[in-house]
mmCIF file with all atom_site columns, C-alpha atoms in Angstrom:
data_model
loop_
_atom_site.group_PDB
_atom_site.id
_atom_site.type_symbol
_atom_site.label_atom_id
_atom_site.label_alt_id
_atom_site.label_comp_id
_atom_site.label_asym_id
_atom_site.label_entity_id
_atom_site.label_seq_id
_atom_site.pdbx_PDB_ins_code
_atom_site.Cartn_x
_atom_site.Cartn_y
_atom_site.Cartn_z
_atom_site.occupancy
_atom_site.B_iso_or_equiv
_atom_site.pdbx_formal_charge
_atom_site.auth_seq_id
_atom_site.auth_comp_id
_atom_site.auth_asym_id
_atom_site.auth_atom_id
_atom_site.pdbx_PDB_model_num
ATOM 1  C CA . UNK J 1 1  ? 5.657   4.303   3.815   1.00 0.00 ? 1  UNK J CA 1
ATOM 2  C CA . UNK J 1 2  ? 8.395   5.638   1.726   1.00 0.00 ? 2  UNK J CA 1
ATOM 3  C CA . UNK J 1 3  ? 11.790  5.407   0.747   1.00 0.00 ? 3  UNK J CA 1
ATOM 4  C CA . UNK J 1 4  ? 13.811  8.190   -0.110  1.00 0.00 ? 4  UNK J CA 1
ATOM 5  C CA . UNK J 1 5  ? 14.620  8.237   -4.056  1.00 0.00 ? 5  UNK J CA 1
ATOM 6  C CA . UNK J 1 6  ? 18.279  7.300   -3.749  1.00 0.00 ? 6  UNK J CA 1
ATOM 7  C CA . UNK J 1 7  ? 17.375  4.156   -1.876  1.00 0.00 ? 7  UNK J CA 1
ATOM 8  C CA . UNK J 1 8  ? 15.288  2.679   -4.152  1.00 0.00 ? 8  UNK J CA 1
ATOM 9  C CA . UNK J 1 9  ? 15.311  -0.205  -6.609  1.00 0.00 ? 9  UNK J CA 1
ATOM 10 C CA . UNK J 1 10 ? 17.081  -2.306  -3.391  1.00 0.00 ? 10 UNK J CA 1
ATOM 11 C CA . UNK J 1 11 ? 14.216  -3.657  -2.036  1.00 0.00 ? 11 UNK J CA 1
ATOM 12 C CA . UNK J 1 12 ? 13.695  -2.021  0.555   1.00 0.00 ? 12 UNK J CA 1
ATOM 13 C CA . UNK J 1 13 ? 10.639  -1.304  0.812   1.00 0.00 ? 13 UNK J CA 1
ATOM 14 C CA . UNK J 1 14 ? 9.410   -5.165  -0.165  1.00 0.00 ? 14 UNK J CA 1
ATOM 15 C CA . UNK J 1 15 ? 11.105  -5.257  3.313   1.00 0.00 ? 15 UNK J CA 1
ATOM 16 C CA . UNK J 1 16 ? 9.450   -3.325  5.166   1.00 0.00 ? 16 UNK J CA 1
ATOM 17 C CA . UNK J 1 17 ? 6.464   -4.403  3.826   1.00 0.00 ? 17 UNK J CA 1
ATOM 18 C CA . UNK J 1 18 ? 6.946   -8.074  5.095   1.00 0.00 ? 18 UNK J CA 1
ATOM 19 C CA . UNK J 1 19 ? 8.086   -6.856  7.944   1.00 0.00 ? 19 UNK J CA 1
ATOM 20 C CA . UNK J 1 20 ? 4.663   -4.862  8.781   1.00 0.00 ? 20 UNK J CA 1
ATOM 21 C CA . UNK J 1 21 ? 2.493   -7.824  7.607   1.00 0.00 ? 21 UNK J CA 1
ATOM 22 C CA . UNK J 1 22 ? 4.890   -10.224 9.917   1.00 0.00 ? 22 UNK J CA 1
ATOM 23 C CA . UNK J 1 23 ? 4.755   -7.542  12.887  1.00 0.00 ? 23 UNK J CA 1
ATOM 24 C CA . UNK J 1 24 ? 0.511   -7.765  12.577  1.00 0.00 ? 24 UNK J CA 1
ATOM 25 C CA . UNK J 1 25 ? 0.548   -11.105 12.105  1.00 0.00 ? 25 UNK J CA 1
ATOM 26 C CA . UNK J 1 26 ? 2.715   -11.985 15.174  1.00 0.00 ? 26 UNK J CA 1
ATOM 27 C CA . UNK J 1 27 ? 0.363   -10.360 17.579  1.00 0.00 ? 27 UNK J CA 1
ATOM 28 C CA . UNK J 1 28 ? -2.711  -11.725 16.255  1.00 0.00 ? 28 UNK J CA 1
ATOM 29 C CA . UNK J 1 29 ? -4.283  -8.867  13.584  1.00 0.00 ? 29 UNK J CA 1
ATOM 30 C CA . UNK J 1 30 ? -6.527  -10.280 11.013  1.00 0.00 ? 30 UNK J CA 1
ATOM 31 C CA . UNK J 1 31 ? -5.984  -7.562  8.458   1.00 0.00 ? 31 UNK J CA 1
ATOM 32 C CA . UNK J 1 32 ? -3.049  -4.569  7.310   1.00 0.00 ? 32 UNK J CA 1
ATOM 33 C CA . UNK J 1 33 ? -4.899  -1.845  5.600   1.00 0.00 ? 33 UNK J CA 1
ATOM 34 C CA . UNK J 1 34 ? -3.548  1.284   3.508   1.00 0.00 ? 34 UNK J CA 1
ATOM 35 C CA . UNK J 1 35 ? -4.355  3.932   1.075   1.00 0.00 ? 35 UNK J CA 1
ATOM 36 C CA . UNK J 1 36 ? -1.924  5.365   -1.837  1.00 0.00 ? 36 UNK J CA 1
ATOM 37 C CA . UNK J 1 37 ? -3.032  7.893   -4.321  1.00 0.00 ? 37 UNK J CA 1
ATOM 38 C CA . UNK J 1 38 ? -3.830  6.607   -8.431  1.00 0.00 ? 38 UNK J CA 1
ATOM 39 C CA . UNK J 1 39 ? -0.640  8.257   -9.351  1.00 0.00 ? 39 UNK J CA 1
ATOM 40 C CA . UNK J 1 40 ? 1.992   6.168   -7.277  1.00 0.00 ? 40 UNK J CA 1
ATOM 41 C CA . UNK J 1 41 ? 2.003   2.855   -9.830  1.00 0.00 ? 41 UNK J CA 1
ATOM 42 C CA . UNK J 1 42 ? 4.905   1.406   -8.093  1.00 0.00 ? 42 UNK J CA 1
ATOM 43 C CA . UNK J 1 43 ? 3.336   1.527   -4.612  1.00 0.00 ? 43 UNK J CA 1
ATOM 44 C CA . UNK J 1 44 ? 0.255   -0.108  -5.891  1.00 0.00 ? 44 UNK J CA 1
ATOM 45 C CA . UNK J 1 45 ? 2.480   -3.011  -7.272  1.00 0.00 ? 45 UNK J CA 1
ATOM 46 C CA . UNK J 1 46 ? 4.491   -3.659  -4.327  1.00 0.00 ? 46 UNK J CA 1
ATOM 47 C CA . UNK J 1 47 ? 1.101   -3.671  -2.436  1.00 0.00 ? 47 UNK J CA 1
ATOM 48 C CA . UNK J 1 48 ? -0.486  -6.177  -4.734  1.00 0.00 ? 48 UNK J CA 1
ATOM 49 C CA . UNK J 1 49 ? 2.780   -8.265  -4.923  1.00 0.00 ? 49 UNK J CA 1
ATOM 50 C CA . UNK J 1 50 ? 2.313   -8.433  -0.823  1.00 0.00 ? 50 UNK J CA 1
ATOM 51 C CA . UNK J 1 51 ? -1.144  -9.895  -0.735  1.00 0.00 ? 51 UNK J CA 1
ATOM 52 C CA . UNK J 1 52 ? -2.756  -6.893  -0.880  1.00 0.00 ? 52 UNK J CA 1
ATOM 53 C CA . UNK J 1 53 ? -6.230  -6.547  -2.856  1.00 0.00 ? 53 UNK J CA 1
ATOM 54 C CA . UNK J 1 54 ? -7.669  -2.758  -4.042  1.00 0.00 ? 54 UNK J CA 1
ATOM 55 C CA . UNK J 1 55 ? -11.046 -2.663  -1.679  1.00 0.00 ? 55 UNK J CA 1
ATOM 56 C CA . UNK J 1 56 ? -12.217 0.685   -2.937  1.00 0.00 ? 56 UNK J CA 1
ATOM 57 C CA . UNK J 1 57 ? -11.809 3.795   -4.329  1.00 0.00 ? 57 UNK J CA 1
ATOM 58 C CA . UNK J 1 58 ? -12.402 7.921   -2.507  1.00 0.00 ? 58 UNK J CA 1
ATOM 59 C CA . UNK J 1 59 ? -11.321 11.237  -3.398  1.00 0.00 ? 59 UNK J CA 1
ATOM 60 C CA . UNK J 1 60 ? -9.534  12.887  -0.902  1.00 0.00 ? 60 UNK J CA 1
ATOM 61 C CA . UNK J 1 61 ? -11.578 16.284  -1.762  1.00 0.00 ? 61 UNK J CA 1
ATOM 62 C CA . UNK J 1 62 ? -13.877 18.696  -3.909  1.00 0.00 ? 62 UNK J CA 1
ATOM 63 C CA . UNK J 1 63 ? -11.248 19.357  -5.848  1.00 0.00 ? 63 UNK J CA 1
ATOM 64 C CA . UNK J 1 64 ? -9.710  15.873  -5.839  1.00 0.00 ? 64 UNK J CA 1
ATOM 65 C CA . UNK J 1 65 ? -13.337 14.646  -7.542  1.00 0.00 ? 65 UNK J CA 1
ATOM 66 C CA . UNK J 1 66 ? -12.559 17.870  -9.977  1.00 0.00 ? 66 UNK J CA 1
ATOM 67 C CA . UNK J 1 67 ? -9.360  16.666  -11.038 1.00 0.00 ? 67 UNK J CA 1
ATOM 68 C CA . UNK J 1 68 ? -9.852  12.731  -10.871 1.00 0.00 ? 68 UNK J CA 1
ATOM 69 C CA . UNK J 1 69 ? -7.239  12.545  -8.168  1.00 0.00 ? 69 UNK J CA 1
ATOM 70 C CA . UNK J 1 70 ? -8.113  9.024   -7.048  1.00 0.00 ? 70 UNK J CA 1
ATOM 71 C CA . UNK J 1 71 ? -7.087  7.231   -3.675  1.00 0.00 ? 71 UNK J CA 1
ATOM 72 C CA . UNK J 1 72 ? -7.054  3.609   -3.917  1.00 0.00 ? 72 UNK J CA 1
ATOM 73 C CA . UNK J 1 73 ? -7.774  1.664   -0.346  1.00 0.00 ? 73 UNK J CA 1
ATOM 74 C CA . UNK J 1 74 ? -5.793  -1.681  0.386   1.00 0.00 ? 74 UNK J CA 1
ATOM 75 C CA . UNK J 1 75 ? -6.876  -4.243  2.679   1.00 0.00 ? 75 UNK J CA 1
ATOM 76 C CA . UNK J 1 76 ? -4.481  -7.865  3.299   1.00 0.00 ? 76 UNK J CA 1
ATOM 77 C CA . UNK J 1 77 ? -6.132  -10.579 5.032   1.00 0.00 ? 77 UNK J CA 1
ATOM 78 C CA . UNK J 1 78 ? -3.590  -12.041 7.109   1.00 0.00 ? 78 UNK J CA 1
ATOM 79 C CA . UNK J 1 79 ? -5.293  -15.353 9.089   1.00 0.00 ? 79 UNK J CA 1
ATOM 80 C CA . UNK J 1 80 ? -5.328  -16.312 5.254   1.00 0.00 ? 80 UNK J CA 1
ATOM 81 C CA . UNK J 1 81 ? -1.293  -16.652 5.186   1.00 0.00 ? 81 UNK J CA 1
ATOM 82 C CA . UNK J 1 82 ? -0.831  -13.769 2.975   1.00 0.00 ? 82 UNK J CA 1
#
């Protein structure tokens, strides 16, 4: 998910956010998961202030691992009311 840089700080992507997590919730999914990259701080609070919890951590490659370029993996429980 993104928004394009002259859009932001409107909250739209807090909507679209709910809006996923209400889509999978409305036909029955227990869980949303997502990845975003170490770097992208923003992302990874709008994630957490959605209900969604850091479940682990990869590198997307060799040289990822090289340079410490992390990926962080998201998981929301939804049966849980999240």
């Amino acid at each position: 998910m993104s928004v394009s840089r002259e859009h932001r700080g409107r909250g739209l992507a807090r909507a679209l956010c709910r809006e996923v997590l209400g889509f999978a919730r409305a036909r029955g999914y227990g869980a949303v998961v997502l990845s975003t990259s170490a770097v992208q701080v923003a992302a990874q609070r709008l994630y957490e202030g959605q209900g969604f919890r850091r479940v682990g951590t990869s590198y997307p490659s060799l040289l990822g691992t090289a340079l410490n370029f992390q990926i962080f993996h998201y998981r929301c429980e939804l049966a849980d009311g999240n």
